[in-house]
CSV table of C-alpha atoms in Angstrom, one decimal:
chain,number,residue,atom,x,y,z
A,1,ILE,CA,0.0,0.0,0.0
A,2,LEU,CA,1.5,3.3,-1.1
A,3,ASN,CA,-1.5,5.6,-0.4
A,4,VAL,CA,-4.2,5.8,2.2
A,5,GLU,CA,-7.3,4.0,1.0
A,6,GLN,CA,-10.7,3.8,2.5
A,7,SER,CA,-13.6,1.5,1.9
A,8,PRO,CA,-16.4,1.6,1.3
A,9,GLN,CA,-16.7,4.9,-0.5
A,10,SER,CA,-20.3,5.3,0.7
A,11,LEU,CA,-22.7,3.5,3.0
A,12,HIS,CA,-26.4,3.7,3.7
A,13,VAL,CA,-27.6,2.1,6.9
A,14,GLN,CA,-30.8,2.2,8.9
A,15,GLU,CA,-31.0,3.8,12.3
A,16,GLY,CA,-29.8,1.4,15.0
A,17,ASP,CA,-27.6,-0.6,12.6
A,18,SER,CA,-23.9,-1.1,13.6
A,19,THR,CA,-21.4,-0.4,10.9
A,20,ASN,CA,-17.7,-0.3,10.2
A,21,PHE,CA,-15.3,1.2,7.8
A,22,THR,CA,-11.7,0.3,6.7
A,23,CYS,CA,-8.6,2.4,6.3
A,24,SER,CA,-5.5,1.0,4.7
A,25,PHE,CA,-2.2,2.8,5.0
A,26,PRO,CA,1.5,2.3,4.3
A,27,SER,CA,2.8,0.2,7.2
A,28,SER,CA,6.5,1.2,6.7
A,29,ASN,CA,7.7,4.4,8.3
A,30,PHE,CA,4.4,4.6,10.2
A,31,TYR,CA,3.9,7.1,13.0
A,32,ALA,CA,0.3,7.8,13.6
A,33,LEU,CA,-3.2,7.2,12.3
A,34,HIS,CA,-6.0,9.8,12.6
A,35,TRP,CA,-9.7,9.5,12.2
A,36,TYR,CA,-11.9,12.5,11.5
A,37,ARG,CA,-15.7,13.1,11.1
A,38,TRP,CA,-16.6,15.7,8.6
A,39,GLU,CA,-20.1,17.0,8.3
A,40,THR,CA,-21.1,19.2,5.4
A,41,ALA,CA,-20.2,22.9,5.8
A,42,LYS,CA,-18.5,22.2,9.1
A,43,SER,CA,-14.9,21.7,10.2
A,44,PRO,CA,-13.5,18.1,10.2
A,45,GLU,CA,-13.8,16.9,13.8
A,46,ALA,CA,-10.9,14.9,15.3
A,47,LEU,CA,-12.1,11.5,16.6
A,48,PHE,CA,-9.0,9.5,17.4
A,49,VAL,CA,-5.2,9.6,17.1
A,50,MET,CA,-3.6,6.2,17.4
A,51,THR,CA,0.1,5.3,17.3
A,52,LEU,CA,0.6,1.8,18.8
A,53,ASN,CA,-0.1,-1.6,17.2
A,54,GLY,CA,-3.2,-3.1,18.8
A,55,ASP,CA,-4.4,0.3,19.9
A,56,GLU,CA,-8.1,0.5,20.5
A,57,LYS,CA,-9.9,3.7,21.3
A,58,LYS,CA,-13.5,4.5,22.1
A,59,LYS,CA,-15.6,7.7,22.2
A,60,GLY,CA,-19.3,7.0,23.0
A,61,ARG,CA,-20.7,4.7,20.3
A,62,ILE,CA,-17.6,5.0,18.1
A,63,SER,CA,-14.5,3.0,18.4
A,64,ALA,CA,-11.4,2.3,16.4
A,65,THR,CA,-8.7,-0.3,16.2
A,66,LEU,CA,-5.2,-0.2,14.7
A,67,ASN,CA,-2.9,-2.8,13.1
A,68,THR,CA,0.3,-1.1,12.2
A,69,LYS,CA,2.0,-4.4,11.0
A,70,GLU,CA,-0.4,-5.0,8.3
A,71,GLY,CA,-1.4,-1.3,7.8
A,72,TYR,CA,-5.1,-1.1,8.5
A,73,SER,CA,-7.5,0.5,10.9
A,74,TYR,CA,-11.2,-0.1,11.5
A,75,LEU,CA,-13.8,2.4,12.7
A,76,TYR,CA,-16.9,1.0,14.3
A,77,ILE,CA,-20.2,2.8,15.0
A,78,LYS,CA,-22.6,1.0,17.2
A,79,GLY,CA,-26.3,1.7,16.9
A,80,SER,CA,-26.0,4.3,14.2
A,81,GLN,CA,-28.1,7.5,14.6
A,82,PRO,CA,-29.0,10.1,11.9
A,83,GLU,CA,-26.6,12.5,13.5
A,84,ASP,CA,-23.8,10.1,12.7
A,85,SER,CA,-24.3,10.9,9.0
A,86,ALA,CA,-21.1,12.4,7.8
A,87,THR,CA,-17.9,11.7,5.9
A,88,TYR,CA,-15.4,9.8,7.9
A,89,LEU,CA,-11.7,10.5,7.0
A,90,CYS,CA,-8.6,8.7,8.0
A,91,ALA,CA,-5.1,10.0,7.6
A,92,SER,CA,-1.7,8.5,8.3
A,93,SER,CA,1.5,10.3,9.1
A,94,PRO,CA,5.0,9.0,8.6
A,95,ILE,CA,7.9,9.3,11.0
A,96,THR,CA,9.7,11.5,8.5
A,97,GLY,CA,8.5,15.1,8.6
A,98,GLY,CA,8.0,15.2,12.4
A,99,GLY,CA,5.0,12.8,12.5
A,100,ASN,CA,2.4,15.4,11.7
A,101,LYS,CA,2.3,15.5,7.9
A,102,LEU,CA,-1.0,13.8,7.2
A,103,THR,CA,-1.9,11.8,4.1
A,104,PHE,CA,-5.7,11.5,3.8
A,105,GLY,CA,-7.9,8.9,2.2
A,106,THR,CA,-10.9,10.0,0.2
A,107,GLY,CA,-13.3,9.2,3.0
A,108,THR,CA,-16.3,7.0,3.6
A,109,GLN,CA,-19.6,8.8,3.3
A,110,LEU,CA,-22.2,7.5,5.8
A,111,LYS,CA,-25.9,8.1,5.6
A,112,VAL,CA,-28.0,6.9,8.4
A,113,GLU,CA,-31.7,6.8,7.6
A,114,LEU,CA,-34.7,6.7,9.9
B,1,GLY,CA,-12.0,24.4,22.9
B,2,ALA,CA,-9.6,24.1,20.0
B,3,VAL,CA,-11.5,26.1,17.4
B,4,VAL,CA,-10.1,27.2,14.1
B,5,SER,CA,-11.8,29.7,11.9
B,6,GLN,CA,-11.2,30.5,8.3
B,7,HIS,CA,-12.2,33.5,6.3
B,8,PRO,CA,-13.7,33.9,3.8
B,9,SER,CA,-15.8,30.7,3.5
B,10,TRP,CA,-16.1,31.3,-0.2
B,11,VAL,CA,-14.7,33.7,-2.7
B,12,ILE,CA,-15.0,34.3,-6.4
B,13,CYS,CA,-12.2,36.2,-8.2
B,14,LYS,CA,-11.2,37.0,-11.7
B,15,SER,CA,-8.3,35.3,-13.4
B,16,GLY,CA,-5.0,37.2,-12.7
B,17,THR,CA,-6.0,38.6,-9.4
B,18,SER,CA,-4.8,37.6,-5.9
B,19,VAL,CA,-6.8,36.2,-3.1
B,20,LYS,CA,-5.9,36.0,0.6
B,21,ILE,CA,-7.4,33.4,2.9
B,22,GLU,CA,-7.0,33.7,6.7
B,23,CYS,CA,-6.8,30.9,9.2
B,24,ARG,CA,-7.0,31.7,12.9
B,25,SER,CA,-6.8,29.5,16.0
B,26,LEU,CA,-9.4,31.1,18.3
B,27,ASP,CA,-8.7,29.6,21.7
B,28,PHE,CA,-5.2,28.2,21.6
B,29,GLN,CA,-1.7,29.0,20.3
B,30,ALA,CA,-0.9,27.1,17.2
B,31,THR,CA,2.8,26.2,16.9
B,32,THR,CA,2.2,24.8,13.5
B,33,MET,CA,-0.4,25.4,10.8
B,34,PHE,CA,-1.1,23.4,7.7
B,35,TRP,CA,-2.7,24.2,4.4
B,36,TYR,CA,-4.6,21.6,2.4
B,37,ARG,CA,-6.3,21.6,-1.0
B,38,GLN,CA,-9.1,19.4,-2.1
B,39,PHE,CA,-10.2,18.9,-5.7
B,40,PRO,CA,-13.6,17.3,-6.4
B,41,LYS,CA,-13.8,13.6,-5.6
B,42,GLN,CA,-10.2,13.7,-4.3
B,43,SER,CA,-8.6,13.5,-0.9
B,44,LEU,CA,-7.3,16.5,1.1
B,45,MET,CA,-3.8,17.1,-0.1
B,46,LEU,CA,-1.2,18.8,2.0
B,47,MET,CA,0.2,21.9,0.4
B,48,ALA,CA,2.5,23.4,3.0
B,49,THR,CA,3.4,23.5,6.7
B,50,SER,CA,4.1,26.7,8.5
B,51,ASN,CA,5.6,27.5,11.8
B,52,GLU,CA,5.2,30.8,13.5
B,53,GLY,CA,8.0,33.2,12.5
B,54,SER,CA,9.6,31.0,9.9
B,55,LYS,CA,9.3,30.2,6.3
B,56,ALA,CA,6.7,27.7,5.2
B,57,THR,CA,7.7,24.3,3.9
B,58,TYR,CA,6.0,23.4,0.7
B,59,GLU,CA,5.1,19.9,-0.6
B,60,GLN,CA,6.5,18.7,-3.8
B,61,GLY,CA,4.7,20.2,-6.8
B,62,VAL,CA,3.3,23.2,-4.9
B,63,GLU,CA,4.6,26.5,-6.2
B,64,LYS,CA,5.8,28.6,-3.3
B,65,ASP,CA,5.8,31.8,-5.4
B,66,LYS,CA,2.1,31.2,-6.3
B,67,PHE,CA,0.9,30.2,-2.9
B,68,LEU,CA,2.3,32.6,-0.4
B,69,ILE,CA,2.0,31.6,3.2
B,70,ASN,CA,2.6,33.9,6.2
B,71,HIS,CA,2.5,32.7,9.8
B,72,ALA,CA,3.1,36.0,11.5
B,73,SER,CA,1.7,35.0,14.9
B,74,LEU,CA,0.8,32.0,17.0
B,75,THR,CA,-2.9,32.4,16.1
B,76,LEU,CA,-2.9,33.5,12.5
B,77,SER,CA,-1.7,32.1,9.2
B,78,THR,CA,-2.6,33.4,5.7
B,79,LEU,CA,-2.5,31.8,2.3
B,80,THR,CA,-2.4,34.2,-0.7
B,81,VAL,CA,-3.1,32.7,-4.1
B,82,THR,CA,-1.3,35.0,-6.5
B,83,SER,CA,-2.2,35.6,-10.1
B,84,ALA,CA,-5.1,33.1,-9.8
B,85,HIS,CA,-6.1,30.9,-12.7
B,86,PRO,CA,-9.2,28.8,-13.2
B,87,GLU,CA,-7.2,25.7,-12.4
B,88,ASP,CA,-6.6,27.1,-8.9
B,89,SER,CA,-10.3,26.8,-8.2
B,90,SER,CA,-10.5,24.4,-5.3
B,91,PHE,CA,-11.4,23.9,-1.7
B,92,TYR,CA,-8.7,25.2,0.6
B,93,ILE,CA,-8.6,24.2,4.3
B,94,CYS,CA,-6.2,24.9,7.1
B,95,SER,CA,-5.5,23.1,10.3
B,96,ALA,CA,-3.5,23.9,13.4
B,97,THR,CA,-1.8,21.9,16.1
B,98,GLN,CA,-0.5,22.8,19.5
B,99,GLY,CA,2.5,20.5,19.3
B,100,SER,CA,4.5,18.4,16.9
B,101,GLY,CA,4.2,14.7,16.4
B,102,ALA,CA,1.1,12.7,16.9
B,103,TYR,CA,-1.2,15.5,18.0
B,104,GLU,CA,-4.6,16.2,16.8
B,105,GLN,CA,-4.9,18.8,14.1
B,106,TYR,CA,-7.8,21.1,14.4
B,107,PHE,CA,-9.3,22.1,11.1
B,108,GLY,CA,-11.0,25.2,9.9
B,109,PRO,CA,-14.3,25.0,7.9
B,110,GLY,CA,-12.5,25.6,4.6
B,111,THR,CA,-12.7,28.2,1.8
B,112,ARG,CA,-14.2,27.5,-1.6
B,113,LEU,CA,-12.3,29.5,-4.2
B,114,THR,CA,-13.7,29.9,-7.7
B,115,VAL,CA,-11.5,31.7,-10.3
B,116,THR,CA,-13.4,32.9,-13.4
């Protein structure tokens, strides 16, 4: 993997469904993995920053896991609500450049319907 | 906390003119600010990194003479698109961080630039 790739590109779920997205990133020279939620006309909101292999973070109904050896991260949303509708972005940063130069994926657009 | 504002939110300008976009950290001091650009259906692409009081570092392929970045204070960075052309039409968004390394970057809401 040379770039950051996210799948699926878009997702429609019903309220109450649980869902998950995938982010693949270059495993070599890895420093950190960031997840953001981006609602239309708003600023991207930082969800998680993860650095260690096996890291698992949780914020309310949203959680994320990290596998740095194989270069992937999963974002889970439990019991999706309409307010979860947004584009979810992941970004990785390499060690070179101080660890804060983010390379973004194209995002997963989530639509939660009533 | 950790709010970043951007102004203007959208701007239309004529080809050949210059446009300035401001990025401000409202409730924290930003040691580093970043400028990204997003074309339709593409990902956010880092253009440059700026530290307060020093010259910006531009990513490969980004013309530093065309995209002038000034980070004059710990709360303000500006991006000036000089001699704008229609191909510069894009979504420009800034972010700021309080430290280096694996820190959260706080994003502004972005600026939609259209060059006619």
